[in-house]
Coordinates of C-alpha atoms in Angstrom, one line a residue:
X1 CA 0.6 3.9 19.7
X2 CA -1.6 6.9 20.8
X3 CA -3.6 9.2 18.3
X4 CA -0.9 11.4 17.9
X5 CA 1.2 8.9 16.6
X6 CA -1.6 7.2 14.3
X7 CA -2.2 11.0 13.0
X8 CA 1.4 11.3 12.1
X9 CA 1.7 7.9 10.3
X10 CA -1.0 8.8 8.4
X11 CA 0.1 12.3 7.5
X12 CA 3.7 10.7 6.1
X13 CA 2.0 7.3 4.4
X14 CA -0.6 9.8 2.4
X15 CA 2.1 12.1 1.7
X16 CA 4.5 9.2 0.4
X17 CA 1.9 7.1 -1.0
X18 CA 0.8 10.5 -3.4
X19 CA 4.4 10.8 -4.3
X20 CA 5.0 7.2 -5.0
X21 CA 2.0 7.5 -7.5
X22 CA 3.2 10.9 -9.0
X23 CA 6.9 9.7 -9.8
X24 CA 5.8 6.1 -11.0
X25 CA 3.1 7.4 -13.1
X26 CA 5.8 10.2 -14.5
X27 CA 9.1 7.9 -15.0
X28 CA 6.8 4.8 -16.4
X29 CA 5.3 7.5 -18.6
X30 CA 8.5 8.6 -20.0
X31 CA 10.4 5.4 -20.6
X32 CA 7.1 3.9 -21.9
X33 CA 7.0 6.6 -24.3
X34 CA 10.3 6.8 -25.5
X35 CA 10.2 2.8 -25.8
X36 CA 7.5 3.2 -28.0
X37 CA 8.8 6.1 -30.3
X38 CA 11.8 4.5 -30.9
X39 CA 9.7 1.2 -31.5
X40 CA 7.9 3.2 -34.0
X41 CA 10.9 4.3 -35.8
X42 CA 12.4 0.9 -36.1
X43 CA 9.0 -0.1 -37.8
X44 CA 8.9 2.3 -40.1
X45 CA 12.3 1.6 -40.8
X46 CA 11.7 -1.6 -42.0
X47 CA 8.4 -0.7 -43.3
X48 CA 10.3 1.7 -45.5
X49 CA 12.8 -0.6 -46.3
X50 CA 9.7 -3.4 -47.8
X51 CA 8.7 -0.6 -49.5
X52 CA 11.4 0.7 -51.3
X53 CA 12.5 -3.2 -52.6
X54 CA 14.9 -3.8 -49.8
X55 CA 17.2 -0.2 -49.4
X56 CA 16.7 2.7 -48.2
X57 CA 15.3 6.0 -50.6
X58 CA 18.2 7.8 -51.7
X59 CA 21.0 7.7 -54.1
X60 CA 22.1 4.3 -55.5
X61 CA 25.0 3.3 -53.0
X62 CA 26.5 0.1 -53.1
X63 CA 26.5 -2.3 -49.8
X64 CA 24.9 0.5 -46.6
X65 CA 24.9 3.4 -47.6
X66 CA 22.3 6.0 -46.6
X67 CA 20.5 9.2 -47.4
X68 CA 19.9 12.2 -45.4
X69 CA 18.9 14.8 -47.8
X70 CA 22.7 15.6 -47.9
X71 CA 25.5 14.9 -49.9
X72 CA 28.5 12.8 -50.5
X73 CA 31.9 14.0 -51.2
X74 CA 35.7 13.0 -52.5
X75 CA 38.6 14.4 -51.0
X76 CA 42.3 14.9 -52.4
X77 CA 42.7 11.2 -50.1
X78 CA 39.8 9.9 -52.4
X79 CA 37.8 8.9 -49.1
X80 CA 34.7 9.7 -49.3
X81 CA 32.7 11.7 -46.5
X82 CA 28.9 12.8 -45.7
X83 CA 27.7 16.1 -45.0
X84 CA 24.2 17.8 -44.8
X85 CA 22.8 20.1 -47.4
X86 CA 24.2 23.2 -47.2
X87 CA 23.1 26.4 -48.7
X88 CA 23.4 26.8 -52.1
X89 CA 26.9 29.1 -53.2
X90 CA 28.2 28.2 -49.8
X91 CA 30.9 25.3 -49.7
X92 CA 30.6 22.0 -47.9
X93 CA 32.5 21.5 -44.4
X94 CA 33.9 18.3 -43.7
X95 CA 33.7 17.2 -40.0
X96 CA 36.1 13.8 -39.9
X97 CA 35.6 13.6 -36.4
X98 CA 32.0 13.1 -36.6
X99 CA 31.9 10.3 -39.2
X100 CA 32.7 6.3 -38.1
X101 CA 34.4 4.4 -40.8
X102 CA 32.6 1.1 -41.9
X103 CA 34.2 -1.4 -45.1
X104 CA 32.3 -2.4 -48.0
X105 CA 32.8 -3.7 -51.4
X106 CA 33.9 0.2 -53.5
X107 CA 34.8 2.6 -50.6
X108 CA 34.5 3.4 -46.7
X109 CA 31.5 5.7 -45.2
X110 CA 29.2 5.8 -42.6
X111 CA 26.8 8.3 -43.0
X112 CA 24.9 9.6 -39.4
X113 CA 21.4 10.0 -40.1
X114 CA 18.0 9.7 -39.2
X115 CA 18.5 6.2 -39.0
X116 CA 22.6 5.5 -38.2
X117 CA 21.9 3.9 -34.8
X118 CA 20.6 0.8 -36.3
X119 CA 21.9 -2.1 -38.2
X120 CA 19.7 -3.4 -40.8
X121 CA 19.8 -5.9 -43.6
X122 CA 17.2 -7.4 -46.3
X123 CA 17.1 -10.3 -48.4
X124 CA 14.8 -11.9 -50.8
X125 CA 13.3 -15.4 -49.6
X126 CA 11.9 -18.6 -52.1
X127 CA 8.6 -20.0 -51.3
X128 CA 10.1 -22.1 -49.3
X129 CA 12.4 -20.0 -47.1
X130 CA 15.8 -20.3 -48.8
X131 CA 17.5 -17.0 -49.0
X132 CA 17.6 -16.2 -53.1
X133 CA 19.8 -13.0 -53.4
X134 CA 21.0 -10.7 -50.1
X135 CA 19.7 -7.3 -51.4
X136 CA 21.2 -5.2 -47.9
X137 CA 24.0 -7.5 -46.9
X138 CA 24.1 -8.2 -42.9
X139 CA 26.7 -5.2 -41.7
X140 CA 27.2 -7.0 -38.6
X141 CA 29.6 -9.9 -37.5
X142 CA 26.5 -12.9 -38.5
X143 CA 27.5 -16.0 -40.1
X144 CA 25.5 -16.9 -42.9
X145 CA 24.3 -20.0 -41.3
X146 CA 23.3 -17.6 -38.0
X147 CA 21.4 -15.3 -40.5
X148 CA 19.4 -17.8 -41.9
X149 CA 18.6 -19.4 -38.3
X150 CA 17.4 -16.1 -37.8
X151 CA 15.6 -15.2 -40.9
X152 CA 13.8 -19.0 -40.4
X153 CA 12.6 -17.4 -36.7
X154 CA 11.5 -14.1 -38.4
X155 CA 9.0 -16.2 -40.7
X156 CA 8.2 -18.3 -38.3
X157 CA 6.7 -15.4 -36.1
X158 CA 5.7 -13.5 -38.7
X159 CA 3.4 -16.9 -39.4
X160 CA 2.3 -17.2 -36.0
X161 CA 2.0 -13.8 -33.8
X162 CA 3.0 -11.0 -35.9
X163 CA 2.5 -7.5 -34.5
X164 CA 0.8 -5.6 -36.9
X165 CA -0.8 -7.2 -40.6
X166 CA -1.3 -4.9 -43.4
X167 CA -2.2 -6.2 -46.7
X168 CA 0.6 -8.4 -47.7
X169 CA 2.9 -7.2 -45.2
X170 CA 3.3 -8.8 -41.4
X171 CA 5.2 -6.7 -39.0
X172 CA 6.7 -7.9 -35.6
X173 CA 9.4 -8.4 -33.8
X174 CA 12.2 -11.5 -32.8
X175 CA 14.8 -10.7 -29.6
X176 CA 16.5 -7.9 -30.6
X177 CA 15.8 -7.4 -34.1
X178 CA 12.5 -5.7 -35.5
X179 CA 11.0 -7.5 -39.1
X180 CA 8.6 -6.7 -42.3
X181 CA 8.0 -9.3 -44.2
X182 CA 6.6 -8.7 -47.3
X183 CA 4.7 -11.7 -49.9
X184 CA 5.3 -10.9 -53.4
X185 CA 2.9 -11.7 -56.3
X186 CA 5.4 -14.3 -57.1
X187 CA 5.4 -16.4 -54.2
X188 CA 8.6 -15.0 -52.9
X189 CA 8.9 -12.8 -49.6
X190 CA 11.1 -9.8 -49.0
X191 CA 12.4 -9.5 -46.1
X192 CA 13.9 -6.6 -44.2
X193 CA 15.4 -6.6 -40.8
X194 CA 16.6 -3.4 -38.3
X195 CA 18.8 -4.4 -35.1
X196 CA 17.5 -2.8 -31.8
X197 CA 20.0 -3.8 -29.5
X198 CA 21.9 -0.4 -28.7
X199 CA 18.5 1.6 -28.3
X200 CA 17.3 -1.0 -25.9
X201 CA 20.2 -1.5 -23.9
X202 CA 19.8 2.7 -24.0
X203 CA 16.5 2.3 -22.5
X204 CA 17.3 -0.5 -20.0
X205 CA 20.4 1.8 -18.9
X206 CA 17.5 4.6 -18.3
X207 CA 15.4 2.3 -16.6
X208 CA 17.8 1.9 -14.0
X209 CA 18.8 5.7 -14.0
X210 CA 14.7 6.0 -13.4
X211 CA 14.3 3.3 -10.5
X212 CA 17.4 5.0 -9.0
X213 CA 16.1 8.4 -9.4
X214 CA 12.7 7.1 -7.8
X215 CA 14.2 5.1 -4.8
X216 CA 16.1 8.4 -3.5
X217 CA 13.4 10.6 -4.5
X218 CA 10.9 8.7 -2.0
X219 CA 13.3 8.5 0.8
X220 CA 13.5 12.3 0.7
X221 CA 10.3 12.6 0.7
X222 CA 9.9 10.1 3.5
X223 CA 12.3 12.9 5.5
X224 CA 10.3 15.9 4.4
X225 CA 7.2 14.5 5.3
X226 CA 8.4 13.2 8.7
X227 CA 9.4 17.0 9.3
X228 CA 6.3 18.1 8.0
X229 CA 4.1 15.6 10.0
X230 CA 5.7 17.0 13.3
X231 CA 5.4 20.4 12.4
X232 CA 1.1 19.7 11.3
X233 CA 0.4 17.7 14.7
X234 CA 2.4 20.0 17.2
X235 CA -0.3 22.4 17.7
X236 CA -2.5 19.4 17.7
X237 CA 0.0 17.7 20.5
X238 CA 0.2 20.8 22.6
X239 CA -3.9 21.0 23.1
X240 CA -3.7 17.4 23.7
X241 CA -1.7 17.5 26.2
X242 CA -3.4 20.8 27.8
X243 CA -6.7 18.5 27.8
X244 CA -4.9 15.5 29.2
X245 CA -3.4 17.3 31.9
X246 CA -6.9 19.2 32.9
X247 CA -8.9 16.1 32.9
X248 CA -6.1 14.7 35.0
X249 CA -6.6 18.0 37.4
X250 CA -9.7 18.4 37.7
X251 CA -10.3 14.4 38.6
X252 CA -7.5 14.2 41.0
X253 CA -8.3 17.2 42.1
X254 CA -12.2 16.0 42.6
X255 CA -11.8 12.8 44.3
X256 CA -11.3 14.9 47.8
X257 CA -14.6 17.1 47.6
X258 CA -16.3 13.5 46.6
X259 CA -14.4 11.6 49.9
X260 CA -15.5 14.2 52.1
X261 CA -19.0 14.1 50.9
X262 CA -19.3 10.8 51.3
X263 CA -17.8 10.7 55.0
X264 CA -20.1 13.5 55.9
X265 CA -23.2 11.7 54.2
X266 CA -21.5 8.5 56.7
X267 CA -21.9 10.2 59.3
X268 CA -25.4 12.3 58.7
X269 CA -27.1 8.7 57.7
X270 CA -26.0 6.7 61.2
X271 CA -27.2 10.0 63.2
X272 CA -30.8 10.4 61.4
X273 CA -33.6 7.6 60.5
X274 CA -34.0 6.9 57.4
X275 CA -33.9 9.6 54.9
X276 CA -34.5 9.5 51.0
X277 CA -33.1 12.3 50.3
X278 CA -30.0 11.4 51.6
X279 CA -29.9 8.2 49.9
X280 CA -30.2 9.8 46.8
X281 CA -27.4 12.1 47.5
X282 CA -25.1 9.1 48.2
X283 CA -26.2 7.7 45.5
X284 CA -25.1 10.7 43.3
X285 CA -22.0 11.0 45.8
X286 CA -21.1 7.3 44.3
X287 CA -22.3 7.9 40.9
X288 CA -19.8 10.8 40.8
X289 CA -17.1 8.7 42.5
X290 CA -16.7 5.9 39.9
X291 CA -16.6 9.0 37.2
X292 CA -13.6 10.6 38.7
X293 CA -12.2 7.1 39.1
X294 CA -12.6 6.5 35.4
X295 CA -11.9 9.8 34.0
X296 CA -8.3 10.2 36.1
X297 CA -7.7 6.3 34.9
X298 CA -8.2 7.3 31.0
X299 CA -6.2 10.3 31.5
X300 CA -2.9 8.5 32.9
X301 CA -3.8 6.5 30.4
X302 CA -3.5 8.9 27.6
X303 CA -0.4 10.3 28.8
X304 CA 1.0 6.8 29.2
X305 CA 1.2 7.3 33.0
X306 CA -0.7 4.2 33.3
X307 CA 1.6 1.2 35.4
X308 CA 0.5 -2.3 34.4
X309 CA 1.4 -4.7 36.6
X310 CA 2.6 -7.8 35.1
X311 CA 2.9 -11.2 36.2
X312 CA 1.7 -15.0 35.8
X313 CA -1.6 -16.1 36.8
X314 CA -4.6 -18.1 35.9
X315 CA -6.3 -16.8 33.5
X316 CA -9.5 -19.3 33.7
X317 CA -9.8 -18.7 37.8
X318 CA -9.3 -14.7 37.6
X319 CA -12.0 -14.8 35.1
X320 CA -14.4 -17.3 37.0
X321 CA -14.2 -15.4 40.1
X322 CA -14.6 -11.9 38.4
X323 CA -18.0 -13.0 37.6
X324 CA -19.3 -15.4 40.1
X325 CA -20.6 -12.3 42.2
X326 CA -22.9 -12.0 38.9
X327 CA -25.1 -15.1 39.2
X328 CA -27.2 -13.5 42.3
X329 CA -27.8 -10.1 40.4
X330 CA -29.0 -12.3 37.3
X331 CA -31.0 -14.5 38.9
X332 CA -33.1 -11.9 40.8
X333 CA -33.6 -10.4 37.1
X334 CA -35.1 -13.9 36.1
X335 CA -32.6 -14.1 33.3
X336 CA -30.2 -17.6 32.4
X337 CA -26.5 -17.4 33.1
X338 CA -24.0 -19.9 31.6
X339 CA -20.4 -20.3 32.1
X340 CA -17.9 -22.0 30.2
X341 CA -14.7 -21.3 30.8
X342 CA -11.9 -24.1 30.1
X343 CA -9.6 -24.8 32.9
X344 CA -5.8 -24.2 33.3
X345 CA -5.4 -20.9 30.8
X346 CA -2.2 -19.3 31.7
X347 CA -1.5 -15.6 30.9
X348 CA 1.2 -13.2 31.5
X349 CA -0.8 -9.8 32.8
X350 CA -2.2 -7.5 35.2
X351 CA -5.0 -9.6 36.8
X352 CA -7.1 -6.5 38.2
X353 CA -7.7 -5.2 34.3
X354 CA -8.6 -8.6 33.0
X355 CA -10.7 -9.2 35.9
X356 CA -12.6 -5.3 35.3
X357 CA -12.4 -6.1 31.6
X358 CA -14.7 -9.4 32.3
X359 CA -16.8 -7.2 34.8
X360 CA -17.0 -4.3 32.0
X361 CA -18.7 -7.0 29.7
X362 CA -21.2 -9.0 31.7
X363 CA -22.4 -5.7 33.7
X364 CA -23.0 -4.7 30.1
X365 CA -24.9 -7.7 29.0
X366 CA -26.9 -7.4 32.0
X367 CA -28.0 -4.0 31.8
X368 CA -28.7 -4.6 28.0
X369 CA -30.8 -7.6 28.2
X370 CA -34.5 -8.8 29.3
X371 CA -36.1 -10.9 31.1
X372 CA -35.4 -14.4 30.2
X373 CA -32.7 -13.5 28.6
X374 CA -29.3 -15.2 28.1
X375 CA -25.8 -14.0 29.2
X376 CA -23.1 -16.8 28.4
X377 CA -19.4 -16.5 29.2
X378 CA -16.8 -18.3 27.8
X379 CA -13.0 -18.4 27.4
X380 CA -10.4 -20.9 25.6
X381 CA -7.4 -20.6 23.8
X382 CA -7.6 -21.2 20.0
X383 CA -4.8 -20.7 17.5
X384 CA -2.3 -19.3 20.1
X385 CA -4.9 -16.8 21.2
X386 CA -6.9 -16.3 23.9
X387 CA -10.4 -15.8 23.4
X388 CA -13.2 -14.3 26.2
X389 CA -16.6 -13.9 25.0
X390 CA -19.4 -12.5 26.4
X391 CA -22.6 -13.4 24.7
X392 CA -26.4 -12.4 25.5
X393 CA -29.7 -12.3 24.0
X394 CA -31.9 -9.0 24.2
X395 CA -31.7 -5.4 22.7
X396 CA -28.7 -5.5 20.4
X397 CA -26.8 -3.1 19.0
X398 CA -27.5 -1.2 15.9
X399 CA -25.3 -1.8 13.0
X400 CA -24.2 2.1 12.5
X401 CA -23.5 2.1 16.6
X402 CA -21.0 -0.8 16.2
X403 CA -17.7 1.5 15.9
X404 CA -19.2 4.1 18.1
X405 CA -19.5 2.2 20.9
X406 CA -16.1 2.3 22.1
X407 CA -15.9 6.3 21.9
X408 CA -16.0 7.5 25.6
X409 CA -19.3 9.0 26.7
X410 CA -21.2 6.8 23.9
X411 CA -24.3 6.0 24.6
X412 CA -26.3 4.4 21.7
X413 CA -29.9 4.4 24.0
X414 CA -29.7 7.1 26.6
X415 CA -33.1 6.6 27.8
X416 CA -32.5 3.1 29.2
X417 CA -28.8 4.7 29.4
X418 CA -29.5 6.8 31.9
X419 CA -31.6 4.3 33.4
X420 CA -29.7 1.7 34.0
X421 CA -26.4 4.3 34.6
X422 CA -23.1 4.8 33.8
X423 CA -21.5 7.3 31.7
X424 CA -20.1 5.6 28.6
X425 CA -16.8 5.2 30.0
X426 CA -17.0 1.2 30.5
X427 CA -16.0 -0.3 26.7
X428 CA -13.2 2.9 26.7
X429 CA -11.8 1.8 29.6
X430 CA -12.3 -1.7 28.7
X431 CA -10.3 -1.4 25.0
X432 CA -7.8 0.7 26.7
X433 CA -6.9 -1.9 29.1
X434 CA -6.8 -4.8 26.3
X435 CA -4.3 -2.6 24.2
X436 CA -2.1 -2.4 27.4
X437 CA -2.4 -6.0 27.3
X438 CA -1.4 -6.1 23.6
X439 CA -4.9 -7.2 22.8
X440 CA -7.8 -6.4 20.9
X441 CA -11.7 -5.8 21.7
X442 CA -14.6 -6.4 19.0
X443 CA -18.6 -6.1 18.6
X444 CA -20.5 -8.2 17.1
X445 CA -24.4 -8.0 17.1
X446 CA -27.7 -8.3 15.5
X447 CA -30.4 -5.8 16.7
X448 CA -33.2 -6.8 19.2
X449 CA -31.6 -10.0 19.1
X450 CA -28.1 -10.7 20.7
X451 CA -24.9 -9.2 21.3
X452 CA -21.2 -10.2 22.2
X453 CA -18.1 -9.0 22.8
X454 CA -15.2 -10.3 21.8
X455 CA -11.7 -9.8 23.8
X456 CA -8.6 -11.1 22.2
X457 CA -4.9 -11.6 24.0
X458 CA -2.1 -13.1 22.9
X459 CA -1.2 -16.4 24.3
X460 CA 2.6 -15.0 24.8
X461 CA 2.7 -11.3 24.9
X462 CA 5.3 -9.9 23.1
X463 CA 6.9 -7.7 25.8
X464 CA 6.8 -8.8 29.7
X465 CA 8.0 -7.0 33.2
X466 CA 7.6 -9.3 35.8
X467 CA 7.5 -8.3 39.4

């Protein structure tokens, strides 16, 4: 995946992620709230119900009847039927439709109200817990023997883990059904009972509405952003690829002037004696040449022009004969070189870029190293991974410069890197070649004491072309 790409996957996860938070925060918030308001309700429901010995404030009805602030009227059929206040000198208007028919022991209503969604009973309990007179009676179909399972719960929680204590009161609620019970001065408890059932299957229905309403609502915005993402980055892509394709010019477009330079410098060197300042032209002449060579090889790579060769070979020779040609340089630097490299590692690759990546390393631990120092190679395969390290003792690399590293033209010293050469170019080329490989390169260091780099292939890359 090139930079564009990462860009864009970052523009459409930020973009997604931010709306993700917006509508979670916003649907939880609602349901959350409403949840709790009608929780609330039901409380003070049953609060109001303790309070008021067992019924709700109004006129004396028999059985459920409730009170509204309205009030209740006989018709020619004798039924009886519930209306708000009206204004005074105007007459009452009687909506049949809008009133549900419920029985009880001296006529039918059911009144809609503040309150008509819920069910609720109370009853008065002994000291010990037997029911002692049905104050509310149950207006549900419960047995007796089910209501006094239930009210033998309610006192069991209200004991144990009651919501909310006040005074002589304990407030909670069992499954469905929200409770206040309420200890009397003489021993007895009152206790009152509202049925939450509908309004929670209500909220559980908008629940699901909600998660529904959030699924779809990301996926569009996983669209929009995708659209949005390609529209942000194509100005971005066009330069890119103006700036890939004059990088990839001018180097191809260099490596002539540099070939004849360097076949007229041939020829000028076998005709005169010895000249410095034609050596130091060739010099420059080859300096120049392994820059083109890198910058033409980076820019086929960015425009994923790059052909990797793959096929089977030994991993363990390739490497161990990519850095023989070392041991000569380091010992005329007086430093120690170590090799351990376990036989018989197969992998599945282009053999030139592991071989350069190998080069890339120990030509790095050479130039950043002392006298006396270490440089220690090694390679094995451990938990279906192929591991090449390259390890040496000497300048480090500072702890801020770890990332930077692998930027192109990144040179952490350019005193000693000037000195020793090269361009920055090496780790760039080096990382680009591992991700080729479907592989990964790393840093690790302490400064003015070691350094090693760290390259990473899969034992069995995931996608071959064998030739």
């Amino acid at each position: 995946m090139n930079i564009l790409k990462k860009l864009k996957l970052r523009i459409v996860i930020f973009v997604v992620a931010v709306m993700t938070i917006f509508l979670a925060t916003m649907l939880s918030s609602v349901i959350f709230w409403i949840s709790h308001n009608e929780k609330r309700k039901a409380i003070q429901l049953v609060e109001m119900l303790v309070d008021n010995g067992g019924n709700l404030p109004g006129p004396d009805f028999h059985g459920h009847e409730r009170e509204r602030g309205g009030r209740l009227f006989k018709t020619e059929d004798d039924d009886f039927l519930y209306e708000d206040n009206e204004p005074l000198g105007e007459p009452p208007h009687f909506h049949k439709d809008k009133i549900s028919e419920r029985s009880s022991d001296f006529f039918t209503v059911e009144i809609r109200g503040r309150d008509d969604i819920r069910n609720y009973f109370s009853v008065i309990l002994s000291s010990h817990g037997d029911v002692v007179e049905v104050i509310c009676d149950f207006p549900t179909s419960f047995t007796r023997d089910e209501i006094s399972i239930l009210v033998r719960d309610i006192m069991k929680d209200a004991r144990e883990k009651p919501l909310i204590i006040k005074d002589r009161k304990r407030l909670g609620q069992v499954d469905d059904f929200v409770y206040c019970v309420l200890k009397r001065l003489d021993d007895t408890y009152l206790v009152a009972l509202a049925n939450r059932r509908s309004e929670l299957l209500s909220i559980s229905v908008m629940g699901k509405i909600a998660l529904n309403i959030f699924i779809v609502s990301i996926a569009v915005t996983l669209f929009i952003s995708l659209f949005i993402s390609n529209l942000i980055v194509k100005p971005v892509q066009e330069a890119f690829i103006k700036q890939r394709q004059f990088i990839a010019d001018a180097s191809h477009e260099l490596k002539t002037p540099v070939a004849v330079i360097g076949a007229n410098l041939d020829v000028l060197m076998s005709e005169m004696s010895e000249n410095r300042w034609l050596n130091y032209i060739k010099s420059e002449n080859e300096r120049m040449g392994h820059l083109v060579k890198n910058l033409l090889y980076l820019a086929k790579n960015d425009a994923d022009r790059m052909e990797t060769q793959y096929a089977k070979f030994d991993f363990s020779s390739a490497i161990a004969n990519a850095i023989l040609p070392f041991e000569s340089v380091v010992f005329e630097e007086k430093k120690r070189f170590e090799i351990d490299i376990a036989p018989g590692i197969e992998f599945v690759g282009d053999e030139h870029q592991i071989k350069q990546i190998a080069v890339i390393f120990v030509d790095n631990a050479i130039k950043n190293s002392d006298e006396n120092a270490l440089i220690r190679v090694s390679a094995k395969v451990e938990n279906n991974k192929i591991l090449l390290k390259v390890f040496n003792t000497g300048h480090g690399i500072k702890k801020e410069d770890l990332k930077k590293i692998f930027l192109r033209f990144y040179r952490s010293d350019f005193s000693r890197a000037r000195k020793t050469g090269g361009y920055g170019l090496g780790l760039s080329i080096a990382q680009a070649m591992a991700q080729a490989h479907h592989g990964t390169i790393s840093a690790a260091s302490e400064e003015g004491k070691w350094a090693e780099f760290t390259l990473v292939l899969p034992a069995h890359p995931p996608r071959l072309r064998l030739f």
